[in-house]
JSON list of C-alpha atoms in Angstrom, two decimals:
[
{"chain": "A", "resi": 1, "resn": "MET", "atom": "CA", "xyz": [-5.19, -15.97, -7.48]},
{"chain": "A", "resi": 2, "resn": "SER", "atom": "CA", "xyz": [-5.56, -12.56, -5.32]},
{"chain": "A", "resi": 3, "resn": "ARG", "atom": "CA", "xyz": [-8.93, -12.00, -4.36]},
{"chain": "A", "resi": 4, "resn": "LEU", "atom": "CA", "xyz": [-9.70, -8.28, -5.75]},
{"chain": "A", "resi": 5, "resn": "ASP", "atom": "CA", "xyz": [-10.96, -4.93, -4.69]},
{"chain": "A", "resi": 6, "resn": "ASN", "atom": "CA", "xyz": [-13.92, -2.07, -6.09]},
{"chain": "A", "resi": 7, "resn": "SER", "atom": "CA", "xyz": [-10.21, -0.92, -8.41]},
{"chain": "A", "resi": 8, "resn": "GLY", "atom": "CA", "xyz": [-9.57, -4.15, -10.15]},
{"chain": "A", "resi": 9, "resn": "GLY", "atom": "CA", "xyz": [-6.26, -5.01, -8.37]},
{"chain": "A", "resi": 10, "resn": "ARG", "atom": "CA", "xyz": [-5.10, -6.42, -5.41]},
{"chain": "A", "resi": 11, "resn": "ALA", "atom": "CA", "xyz": [-6.47, -6.42, -2.04]},
{"chain": "A", "resi": 12, "resn": "ILE", "atom": "CA", "xyz": [-5.25, -4.53, 0.16]},
{"chain": "A", "resi": 13, "resn": "ILE", "atom": "CA", "xyz": [-6.39, -5.74, 3.85]},
{"chain": "A", "resi": 14, "resn": "ALA", "atom": "CA", "xyz": [-5.94, -1.85, 5.11]},
{"chain": "A", "resi": 15, "resn": "ASP", "atom": "CA", "xyz": [-8.09, -0.84, 3.29]},
{"chain": "A", "resi": 16, "resn": "VAL", "atom": "CA", "xyz": [-10.59, -3.48, 3.16]},
{"chain": "A", "resi": 17, "resn": "ASN", "atom": "CA", "xyz": [-10.34, -4.48, 6.18]},
{"chain": "A", "resi": 18, "resn": "MET", "atom": "CA", "xyz": [-9.30, -0.86, 8.97]},
{"chain": "A", "resi": 19, "resn": "LYS", "atom": "CA", "xyz": [-9.76, -3.47, 12.18]},
{"chain": "A", "resi": 20, "resn": "SER", "atom": "CA", "xyz": [-8.27, -6.94, 11.45]},
{"chain": "A", "resi": 21, "resn": "PRO", "atom": "CA", "xyz": [-5.10, -7.01, 13.36]},
{"chain": "A", "resi": 22, "resn": "ILE", "atom": "CA", "xyz": [-3.17, -6.57, 10.39]},
{"chain": "A", "resi": 23, "resn": "SER", "atom": "CA", "xyz": [-3.93, -3.16, 9.50]},
{"chain": "A", "resi": 24, "resn": "GLU", "atom": "CA", "xyz": [-3.43, -2.32, 13.25]},
{"chain": "A", "resi": 25, "resn": "ALA", "atom": "CA", "xyz": [0.32, -4.47, 13.14]},
{"chain": "A", "resi": 26, "resn": "TYR", "atom": "CA", "xyz": [0.89, -1.32, 10.02]},
{"chain": "A", "resi": 27, "resn": "ARG", "atom": "CA", "xyz": [-0.35, 1.60, 11.88]},
{"chain": "A", "resi": 28, "resn": "THR", "atom": "CA", "xyz": [2.32, 0.43, 14.25]},
{"chain": "A", "resi": 29, "resn": "LEU", "atom": "CA", "xyz": [4.24, 0.45, 11.88]},
{"chain": "A", "resi": 30, "resn": "ARG", "atom": "CA", "xyz": [3.69, 3.25, 11.10]},
{"chain": "A", "resi": 31, "resn": "THR", "atom": "CA", "xyz": [3.85, 4.94, 14.76]},
{"chain": "A", "resi": 32, "resn": "ASN", "atom": "CA", "xyz": [7.09, 3.19, 15.37]},
{"chain": "A", "resi": 33, "resn": "ILE", "atom": "CA", "xyz": [8.58, 5.08, 12.31]},
{"chain": "A", "resi": 34, "resn": "ASP", "atom": "CA", "xyz": [7.56, 8.44, 13.76]},
{"chain": "A", "resi": 35, "resn": "PHE", "atom": "CA", "xyz": [8.97, 8.00, 16.62]},
{"chain": "A", "resi": 36, "resn": "SER", "atom": "CA", "xyz": [12.05, 7.35, 14.96]},
{"chain": "A", "resi": 37, "resn": "ALA", "atom": "CA", "xyz": [11.65, 10.56, 13.30]},
{"chain": "A", "resi": 38, "resn": "ILE", "atom": "CA", "xyz": [11.92, 12.41, 16.72]},
{"chain": "A", "resi": 39, "resn": "ASP", "atom": "CA", "xyz": [15.43, 14.21, 15.11]},
{"chain": "A", "resi": 40, "resn": "SER", "atom": "CA", "xyz": [15.64, 13.82, 11.45]},
{"chain": "A", "resi": 41, "resn": "GLN", "atom": "CA", "xyz": [13.41, 13.78, 8.16]},
{"chain": "A", "resi": 42, "resn": "ILE", "atom": "CA", "xyz": [11.82, 10.78, 7.33]},
{"chain": "A", "resi": 43, "resn": "GLN", "atom": "CA", "xyz": [9.90, 11.49, 4.13]},
{"chain": "A", "resi": 44, "resn": "ILE", "atom": "CA", "xyz": [11.31, 8.54, 1.61]},
{"chain": "A", "resi": 45, "resn": "ILE", "atom": "CA", "xyz": [11.42, 5.31, 2.97]},
{"chain": "A", "resi": 46, "resn": "MET", "atom": "CA", "xyz": [12.43, 2.72, 1.08]},
{"chain": "A", "resi": 47, "resn": "LEU", "atom": "CA", "xyz": [11.31, -1.14, 1.44]},
{"chain": "A", "resi": 48, "resn": "THR", "atom": "CA", "xyz": [13.19, -4.09, 0.54]},
{"chain": "A", "resi": 49, "resn": "SER", "atom": "CA", "xyz": [14.35, -7.29, 0.75]},
{"chain": "A", "resi": 50, "resn": "PRO", "atom": "CA", "xyz": [16.80, -10.09, 0.44]},
{"chain": "A", "resi": 51, "resn": "GLY", "atom": "CA", "xyz": [14.54, -12.20, -1.56]},
{"chain": "A", "resi": 52, "resn": "ALA", "atom": "CA", "xyz": [11.83, -12.39, -4.10]},
{"chain": "A", "resi": 53, "resn": "GLY", "atom": "CA", "xyz": [8.59, -12.83, -3.35]},
{"chain": "A", "resi": 54, "resn": "GLU", "atom": "CA", "xyz": [8.93, -11.65, 1.14]},
{"chain": "A", "resi": 55, "resn": "GLY", "atom": "CA", "xyz": [6.10, -8.91, 0.98]},
{"chain": "A", "resi": 56, "resn": "LYS", "atom": "CA", "xyz": [7.92, -6.23, 0.21]},
{"chain": "A", "resi": 57, "resn": "SER", "atom": "CA", "xyz": [5.44, -5.06, -2.26]},
{"chain": "A", "resi": 58, "resn": "THR", "atom": "CA", "xyz": [2.24, -4.95, -0.39]},
{"chain": "A", "resi": 59, "resn": "THR", "atom": "CA", "xyz": [3.46, -4.10, 2.82]},
{"chain": "A", "resi": 60, "resn": "THR", "atom": "CA", "xyz": [4.42, -0.77, 1.16]},
{"chain": "A", "resi": 61, "resn": "ALA", "atom": "CA", "xyz": [1.09, -0.54, -0.54]},
{"chain": "A", "resi": 62, "resn": "ASN", "atom": "CA", "xyz": [-0.37, -0.97, 3.50]},
{"chain": "A", "resi": 63, "resn": "LEU", "atom": "CA", "xyz": [1.91, 0.64, 5.12]},
{"chain": "A", "resi": 64, "resn": "ALA", "atom": "CA", "xyz": [1.45, 3.41, 2.15]},
{"chain": "A", "resi": 65, "resn": "THR", "atom": "CA", "xyz": [-2.64, 2.79, 2.33]},
{"chain": "A", "resi": 66, "resn": "VAL", "atom": "CA", "xyz": [-2.11, 3.78, 6.58]},
{"chain": "A", "resi": 67, "resn": "TYR", "atom": "CA", "xyz": [-1.33, 6.64, 6.34]},
{"chain": "A", "resi": 68, "resn": "ALA", "atom": "CA", "xyz": [-3.15, 8.20, 4.15]},
{"chain": "A", "resi": 69, "resn": "GLN", "atom": "CA", "xyz": [-5.90, 7.01, 6.22]},
{"chain": "A", "resi": 70, "resn": "ALA", "atom": "CA", "xyz": [-4.65, 9.51, 8.18]},
{"chain": "A", "resi": 71, "resn": "GLU", "atom": "CA", "xyz": [-4.40, 11.94, 6.02]},
{"chain": "A", "resi": 72, "resn": "LYS", "atom": "CA", "xyz": [-0.76, 12.34, 5.20]},
{"chain": "A", "resi": 73, "resn": "LYS", "atom": "CA", "xyz": [-0.18, 13.02, 1.39]},
{"chain": "A", "resi": 74, "resn": "VAL", "atom": "CA", "xyz": [1.30, 9.90, 0.21]},
{"chain": "A", "resi": 75, "resn": "LEU", "atom": "CA", "xyz": [2.97, 8.98, -2.73]},
{"chain": "A", "resi": 76, "resn": "ILE", "atom": "CA", "xyz": [4.27, 5.57, -4.08]},
{"chain": "A", "resi": 77, "resn": "ILE", "atom": "CA", "xyz": [7.26, 5.39, -5.93]},
{"chain": "A", "resi": 78, "resn": "ASP", "atom": "CA", "xyz": [7.37, 1.87, -7.92]},
{"chain": "A", "resi": 79, "resn": "ALA", "atom": "CA", "xyz": [11.80, 1.87, -8.02]},
{"chain": "A", "resi": 80, "resn": "ASP", "atom": "CA", "xyz": [11.66, -2.10, -8.85]},
{"chain": "A", "resi": 81, "resn": "LEU", "atom": "CA", "xyz": [12.23, -1.54, -12.48]},
{"chain": "A", "resi": 82, "resn": "ARG", "atom": "CA", "xyz": [13.54, -5.09, -13.98]},
{"chain": "A", "resi": 83, "resn": "LYS", "atom": "CA", "xyz": [9.81, -6.99, -11.67]},
{"chain": "A", "resi": 84, "resn": "PRO", "atom": "CA", "xyz": [6.84, -4.19, -11.20]},
{"chain": "A", "resi": 85, "resn": "THR", "atom": "CA", "xyz": [3.84, -5.46, -8.86]},
{"chain": "A", "resi": 86, "resn": "MET", "atom": "CA", "xyz": [2.76, -1.96, -8.31]},
{"chain": "A", "resi": 87, "resn": "HIS", "atom": "CA", "xyz": [0.18, -1.14, -11.61]},
{"chain": "A", "resi": 88, "resn": "ARG", "atom": "CA", "xyz": [-1.03, -4.91, -11.29]},
{"chain": "A", "resi": 89, "resn": "ILE", "atom": "CA", "xyz": [-1.79, -3.91, -7.56]},
{"chain": "A", "resi": 90, "resn": "PHE", "atom": "CA", "xyz": [-3.77, -0.63, -7.59]},
{"chain": "A", "resi": 91, "resn": "ALA", "atom": "CA", "xyz": [-4.59, -1.63, -10.92]},
{"chain": "A", "resi": 92, "resn": "LYS", "atom": "CA", "xyz": [-3.12, 0.47, -12.99]},
{"chain": "A", "resi": 93, "resn": "THR", "atom": "CA", "xyz": [-1.34, 0.74, -16.58]},
{"chain": "A", "resi": 94, "resn": "ASN", "atom": "CA", "xyz": [2.29, 0.56, -16.36]},
{"chain": "A", "resi": 95, "resn": "ARG", "atom": "CA", "xyz": [2.55, 2.02, -20.29]},
{"chain": "A", "resi": 96, "resn": "TRP", "atom": "CA", "xyz": [3.99, 5.02, -18.56]},
{"chain": "A", "resi": 97, "resn": "GLY", "atom": "CA", "xyz": [5.63, 6.02, -15.71]},
{"chain": "A", "resi": 98, "resn": "LEU", "atom": "CA", "xyz": [8.98, 6.68, -14.03]},
{"chain": "A", "resi": 99, "resn": "THR", "atom": "CA", "xyz": [11.75, 5.05, -16.30]},
{"chain": "A", "resi": 100, "resn": "SER", "atom": "CA", "xyz": [9.40, 7.87, -18.86]},
{"chain": "A", "resi": 101, "resn": "VAL", "atom": "CA", "xyz": [10.54, 10.89, -16.65]},
{"chain": "A", "resi": 102, "resn": "LEU", "atom": "CA", "xyz": [13.95, 9.46, -16.16]},
{"chain": "A", "resi": 103, "resn": "THR", "atom": "CA", "xyz": [14.53, 9.40, -19.82]},
{"chain": "A", "resi": 104, "resn": "GLY", "atom": "CA", "xyz": [12.40, 12.60, -20.48]},
{"chain": "A", "resi": 105, "resn": "GLN", "atom": "CA", "xyz": [10.03, 11.49, -22.80]},
{"chain": "A", "resi": 106, "resn": "SER", "atom": "CA", "xyz": [7.85, 12.53, -19.56]},
{"chain": "A", "resi": 107, "resn": "VAL", "atom": "CA", "xyz": [7.40, 14.82, -16.44]},
{"chain": "A", "resi": 108, "resn": "SER", "atom": "CA", "xyz": [6.54, 13.16, -12.37]},
{"chain": "A", "resi": 109, "resn": "SER", "atom": "CA", "xyz": [3.02, 15.02, -12.88]},
{"chain": "A", "resi": 110, "resn": "LYS", "atom": "CA", "xyz": [1.77, 13.86, -16.74]},
{"chain": "A", "resi": 111, "resn": "VAL", "atom": "CA", "xyz": [2.23, 9.66, -15.05]},
{"chain": "A", "resi": 112, "resn": "ILE", "atom": "CA", "xyz": [1.80, 10.17, -11.55]},
{"chain": "A", "resi": 113, "resn": "MET", "atom": "CA", "xyz": [-1.38, 8.85, -10.65]},
{"chain": "A", "resi": 114, "resn": "GLU", "atom": "CA", "xyz": [-4.55, 9.45, -8.07]},
{"chain": "A", "resi": 115, "resn": "THR", "atom": "CA", "xyz": [-5.69, 5.95, -6.99]},
{"chain": "A", "resi": 116, "resn": "HIS", "atom": "CA", "xyz": [-8.71, 4.39, -5.59]},
{"chain": "A", "resi": 117, "resn": "ILE", "atom": "CA", "xyz": [-7.48, 5.75, -1.28]},
{"chain": "A", "resi": 118, "resn": "ALA", "atom": "CA", "xyz": [-7.81, 9.36, -0.35]},
{"chain": "A", "resi": 119, "resn": "HIS", "atom": "CA", "xyz": [-5.07, 11.56, -0.36]},
{"chain": "A", "resi": 120, "resn": "LEU", "atom": "CA", "xyz": [-2.18, 8.29, -1.94]},
{"chain": "A", "resi": 121, "resn": "ASP", "atom": "CA", "xyz": [-1.32, 8.59, -5.17]},
{"chain": "A", "resi": 122, "resn": "LEU", "atom": "CA", "xyz": [1.69, 6.40, -7.50]},
{"chain": "A", "resi": 123, "resn": "LEU", "atom": "CA", "xyz": [4.06, 6.68, -9.57]},
{"chain": "A", "resi": 124, "resn": "THR", "atom": "CA", "xyz": [4.87, 3.59, -11.07]},
{"chain": "A", "resi": 125, "resn": "SER", "atom": "CA", "xyz": [7.95, 2.39, -13.73]},
{"chain": "A", "resi": 126, "resn": "GLY", "atom": "CA", "xyz": [7.14, 2.60, -16.37]},
{"chain": "A", "resi": 127, "resn": "PRO", "atom": "CA", "xyz": [8.40, 0.34, -19.55]},
{"chain": "A", "resi": 128, "resn": "VAL", "atom": "CA", "xyz": [11.54, -2.33, -18.52]},
{"chain": "A", "resi": 129, "resn": "PRO", "atom": "CA", "xyz": [14.53, -0.39, -18.87]},
{"chain": "A", "resi": 130, "resn": "PRO", "atom": "CA", "xyz": [17.75, -2.36, -20.09]},
{"chain": "A", "resi": 131, "resn": "ASN", "atom": "CA", "xyz": [19.89, -0.35, -18.32]},
{"chain": "A", "resi": 132, "resn": "PRO", "atom": "CA", "xyz": [18.05, 0.11, -14.28]},
{"chain": "A", "resi": 133, "resn": "SER", "atom": "CA", "xyz": [20.84, 0.23, -11.87]},
{"chain": "A", "resi": 134, "resn": "GLU", "atom": "CA", "xyz": [22.30, 3.66, -14.01]},
{"chain": "A", "resi": 135, "resn": "MET", "atom": "CA", "xyz": [19.36, 4.49, -14.73]},
{"chain": "A", "resi": 136, "resn": "LEU", "atom": "CA", "xyz": [18.10, 4.53, -10.55]},
{"chain": "A", "resi": 137, "resn": "SER", "atom": "CA", "xyz": [21.18, 6.16, -9.28]},
{"chain": "A", "resi": 138, "resn": "SER", "atom": "CA", "xyz": [21.17, 9.47, -12.12]},
{"chain": "A", "resi": 139, "resn": "ARG", "atom": "CA", "xyz": [20.86, 13.13, -10.71]},
{"chain": "A", "resi": 140, "resn": "ARG", "atom": "CA", "xyz": [18.38, 13.53, -12.62]},
{"chain": "A", "resi": 141, "resn": "MET", "atom": "CA", "xyz": [16.19, 10.68, -9.67]},
{"chain": "A", "resi": 142, "resn": "SER", "atom": "CA", "xyz": [18.05, 12.49, -7.90]},
{"chain": "A", "resi": 143, "resn": "GLU", "atom": "CA", "xyz": [16.12, 15.78, -9.03]},
{"chain": "A", "resi": 144, "resn": "LEU", "atom": "CA", "xyz": [12.64, 14.41, -9.54]},
{"chain": "A", "resi": 145, "resn": "LEU", "atom": "CA", "xyz": [12.51, 12.94, -5.34]},
{"chain": "A", "resi": 146, "resn": "ASP", "atom": "CA", "xyz": [13.55, 16.31, -4.13]},
{"chain": "A", "resi": 147, "resn": "GLU", "atom": "CA", "xyz": [11.07, 18.25, -6.32]},
{"chain": "A", "resi": 148, "resn": "LEU", "atom": "CA", "xyz": [8.80, 15.14, -5.17]},
{"chain": "A", "resi": 149, "resn": "ARG", "atom": "CA", "xyz": [9.70, 16.71, -2.08]},
{"chain": "A", "resi": 150, "resn": "SER", "atom": "CA", "xyz": [7.78, 19.27, -1.97]},
{"chain": "A", "resi": 151, "resn": "ARG", "atom": "CA", "xyz": [4.85, 18.60, -2.88]},
{"chain": "A", "resi": 152, "resn": "TYR", "atom": "CA", "xyz": [4.72, 15.45, -0.57]},
{"chain": "A", "resi": 153, "resn": "ASP", "atom": "CA", "xyz": [5.01, 14.07, 2.98]},
{"chain": "A", "resi": 154, "resn": "VAL", "atom": "CA", "xyz": [6.00, 10.68, 2.88]},
{"chain": "A", "resi": 155, "resn": "ILE", "atom": "CA", "xyz": [7.13, 8.59, -0.10]},
{"chain": "A", "resi": 156, "resn": "LEU", "atom": "CA", "xyz": [7.41, 4.83, -0.55]},
{"chain": "A", "resi": 157, "resn": "MET", "atom": "CA", "xyz": [9.40, 3.16, -3.29]},
{"chain": "A", "resi": 158, "resn": "ASP", "atom": "CA", "xyz": [9.87, -0.17, -3.63]},
{"chain": "A", "resi": 159, "resn": "THR", "atom": "CA", "xyz": [12.84, -1.17, -5.05]},
{"chain": "A", "resi": 160, "resn": "PRO", "atom": "CA", "xyz": [14.35, -5.04, -5.87]},
{"chain": "A", "resi": 161, "resn": "PRO", "atom": "CA", "xyz": [15.73, -6.94, -3.51]},
{"chain": "A", "resi": 162, "resn": "LEU", "atom": "CA", "xyz": [18.68, -6.22, -2.00]},
{"chain": "A", "resi": 163, "resn": "LEU", "atom": "CA", "xyz": [20.39, -9.76, -3.32]},
{"chain": "A", "resi": 164, "resn": "ALA", "atom": "CA", "xyz": [19.60, -10.07, -5.89]},
{"chain": "A", "resi": 165, "resn": "VAL", "atom": "CA", "xyz": [21.13, -6.58, -7.99]},
{"chain": "A", "resi": 166, "resn": "THR", "atom": "CA", "xyz": [22.63, -3.74, -6.87]},
{"chain": "A", "resi": 167, "resn": "ASP", "atom": "CA", "xyz": [19.39, -1.43, -7.35]},
{"chain": "A", "resi": 168, "resn": "ALA", "atom": "CA", "xyz": [17.70, -1.13, -4.18]},
{"chain": "A", "resi": 169, "resn": "GLN", "atom": "CA", "xyz": [22.04, -0.65, -2.18]},
{"chain": "A", "resi": 170, "resn": "LEU", "atom": "CA", "xyz": [21.80, 1.86, -4.98]},
{"chain": "A", "resi": 171, "resn": "VAL", "atom": "CA", "xyz": [18.32, 3.54, -3.80]},
{"chain": "A", "resi": 172, "resn": "ALA", "atom": "CA", "xyz": [18.85, 3.11, -0.62]},
{"chain": "A", "resi": 173, "resn": "THR", "atom": "CA", "xyz": [21.22, 6.22, -0.71]},
{"chain": "A", "resi": 174, "resn": "LYS", "atom": "CA", "xyz": [18.75, 9.14, -1.48]},
{"chain": "A", "resi": 175, "resn": "SER", "atom": "CA", "xyz": [16.46, 7.25, 1.34]},
{"chain": "A", "resi": 176, "resn": "ASP", "atom": "CA", "xyz": [15.72, 9.09, 4.70]},
{"chain": "A", "resi": 177, "resn": "GLY", "atom": "CA", "xyz": [15.15, 5.16, 6.10]},
{"chain": "A", "resi": 178, "resn": "VAL", "atom": "CA", "xyz": [15.23, 2.04, 4.53]},
{"chain": "A", "resi": 179, "resn": "ILE", "atom": "CA", "xyz": [13.12, -0.53, 6.45]},
{"chain": "A", "resi": 180, "resn": "LEU", "atom": "CA", "xyz": [14.29, -4.46, 5.05]},
{"chain": "A", "resi": 181, "resn": "VAL", "atom": "CA", "xyz": [10.80, -6.84, 4.93]},
{"chain": "A", "resi": 182, "resn": "ILE", "atom": "CA", "xyz": [11.89, -10.72, 5.76]},
{"chain": "A", "resi": 183, "resn": "ASP", "atom": "CA", "xyz": [9.84, -13.78, 5.36]},
{"chain": "A", "resi": 184, "resn": "SER", "atom": "CA", "xyz": [9.60, -14.82, 7.97]},
{"chain": "A", "resi": 185, "resn": "GLY", "atom": "CA", "xyz": [9.26, -18.67, 7.31]},
{"chain": "A", "resi": 186, "resn": "LYS", "atom": "CA", "xyz": [11.65, -18.60, 3.64]},
{"chain": "A", "resi": 187, "resn": "VAL", "atom": "CA", "xyz": [15.08, -16.45, 4.78]},
{"chain": "A", "resi": 188, "resn": "LYS", "atom": "CA", "xyz": [17.83, -18.27, 6.88]},
{"chain": "A", "resi": 189, "resn": "ARG", "atom": "CA", "xyz": [19.25, -16.02, 8.93]},
{"chain": "A", "resi": 190, "resn": "ASP", "atom": "CA", "xyz": [22.97, -15.82, 7.48]},
{"chain": "A", "resi": 191, "resn": "SER", "atom": "CA", "xyz": [20.76, -13.93, 4.05]},
{"chain": "A", "resi": 192, "resn": "ALA", "atom": "CA", "xyz": [19.38, -11.45, 6.03]},
{"chain": "A", "resi": 193, "resn": "LEU", "atom": "CA", "xyz": [22.21, -10.77, 7.37]},
{"chain": "A", "resi": 194, "resn": "LYS", "atom": "CA", "xyz": [23.63, -10.16, 4.51]},
{"chain": "A", "resi": 195, "resn": "ALA", "atom": "CA", "xyz": [20.99, -7.93, 3.44]},
{"chain": "A", "resi": 196, "resn": "LYS", "atom": "CA", "xyz": [21.75, -6.02, 7.09]},
{"chain": "A", "resi": 197, "resn": "ALA", "atom": "CA", "xyz": [25.49, -5.25, 5.50]},
{"chain": "A", "resi": 198, "resn": "ASN", "atom": "CA", "xyz": [24.51, -4.51, 1.72]},
{"chain": "A", "resi": 199, "resn": "LEU", "atom": "CA", "xyz": [22.62, -1.48, 3.32]},
{"chain": "A", "resi": 200, "resn": "GLU", "atom": "CA", "xyz": [25.01, -0.38, 5.37]},
{"chain": "A", "resi": 201, "resn": "LEU", "atom": "CA", "xyz": [28.17, -0.93, 3.33]},
{"chain": "A", "resi": 202, "resn": "VAL", "atom": "CA", "xyz": [26.89, 2.00, 1.86]},
{"chain": "A", "resi": 203, "resn": "GLN", "atom": "CA", "xyz": [26.12, 4.26, 4.94]},
{"chain": "A", "resi": 204, "resn": "ALA", "atom": "CA", "xyz": [22.27, 3.96, 4.81]},
{"chain": "A", "resi": 205, "resn": "ARG", "atom": "CA", "xyz": [19.72, 4.21, 7.45]},
{"chain": "A", "resi": 206, "resn": "ILE", "atom": "CA", "xyz": [17.86, 1.21, 8.26]},
{"chain": "A", "resi": 207, "resn": "LEU", "atom": "CA", "xyz": [14.75, 1.91, 10.50]},
{"chain": "A", "resi": 208, "resn": "GLY", "atom": "CA", "xyz": [13.95, -2.10, 11.52]},
{"chain": "A", "resi": 209, "resn": "ALA", "atom": "CA", "xyz": [12.94, -4.88, 9.97]},
{"chain": "A", "resi": 210, "resn": "VAL", "atom": "CA", "xyz": [9.06, -6.53, 9.33]},
{"chain": "A", "resi": 211, "resn": "LEU", "atom": "CA", "xyz": [8.54, -10.30, 10.25]},
{"chain": "A", "resi": 212, "resn": "ASN", "atom": "CA", "xyz": [5.97, -11.23, 8.18]},
{"chain": "A", "resi": 213, "resn": "ASN", "atom": "CA", "xyz": [4.05, -14.19, 7.65]},
{"chain": "A", "resi": 214, "resn": "VAL", "atom": "CA", "xyz": [4.55, -14.66, 11.68]},
{"chain": "A", "resi": 215, "resn": "GLU", "atom": "CA", "xyz": [1.92, -17.48, 12.45]},
{"chain": "A", "resi": 216, "resn": "ARG", "atom": "CA", "xyz": [-0.45, -16.35, 15.46]},
{"chain": "A", "resi": 217, "resn": "ARG", "atom": "CA", "xyz": [-2.03, -18.42, 18.34]},
{"chain": "A", "resi": 218, "resn": "ARG", "atom": "CA", "xyz": [-5.31, -18.63, 16.61]},
{"chain": "A", "resi": 219, "resn": "LYS", "atom": "CA", "xyz": [-3.48, -20.52, 13.36]},
{"chain": "A", "resi": 220, "resn": "ASP", "atom": "CA", "xyz": [-6.01, -18.01, 10.74]},
{"chain": "A", "resi": 221, "resn": "ASP", "atom": "CA", "xyz": [-4.42, -14.89, 10.46]},
{"chain": "A", "resi": 222, "resn": "SER", "atom": "CA", "xyz": [-0.30, -13.83, 10.24]},
{"chain": "A", "resi": 223, "resn": "TYR", "atom": "CA", "xyz": [1.16, -10.86, 10.41]},
{"chain": "A", "resi": 224, "resn": "TYR", "atom": "CA", "xyz": [4.05, -7.95, 10.71]},
{"chain": "A", "resi": 225, "resn": "TYR", "atom": "CA", "xyz": [5.88, -7.23, 13.33]},
{"chain": "A", "resi": 226, "resn": "TYR", "atom": "CA", "xyz": [8.16, -3.77, 13.80]},
{"chain": "A", "resi": 227, "resn": "TYR", "atom": "CA", "xyz": [11.50, -4.02, 15.33]},
{"chain": "A", "resi": 228, "resn": "GLY", "atom": "CA", "xyz": [13.82, -0.88, 15.87]},
{"chain": "A", "resi": 229, "resn": "SER", "atom": "CA", "xyz": [17.39, -1.08, 14.24]},
{"chain": "A", "resi": 230, "resn": "GLN", "atom": "CA", "xyz": [20.11, -2.66, 16.27]},
{"chain": "A", "resi": 231, "resn": "ASP", "atom": "CA", "xyz": [23.86, -1.68, 16.28]}
]
């Protein structure tokens, strides 16, 4: 069972222990993303992984936190319409959310929620739909993102694994950049390369990869590394 923070959700290390090496690694990731945006705007960032359980949602929550700590106005969108997790991390209801907006049952201003972290808002997935791929690729999704660009400095989108369904590829086409989260001890090289190829197929801008669970010399810690995109 995950340790709980004061909000009742899962502990976000960048929030509860800002001085930890892991938190510092997330700040380094934030800095590297900012430097990659010198010649073009990177406002909507999608996070995904080759397979399930590699830490993409944890990375999304922590990266959003360090952006918010830099006094950026940040929004997390849970675009994993199949197995959403952000409402659990932040201890929020998922009775309404992204799918409520995309189906015209609500508007974004009514379903976006403040979190316990200053400057950080959350748009949960909402009820699981029968047609997630169609919803994510819809014109309404594009219109929603255009609307949110004017309200937030940074928008992070958590999506399903690349090798499981096509959802992440569809969302990548609507994003300014993509971060691939990879579990260093779990994912085989072929799977990582295939995930990268799937993103390149839709001409996504790959900002880099985050290696999760990389052991340090001291066995009591592990953290995330950032690598710039390579040809």
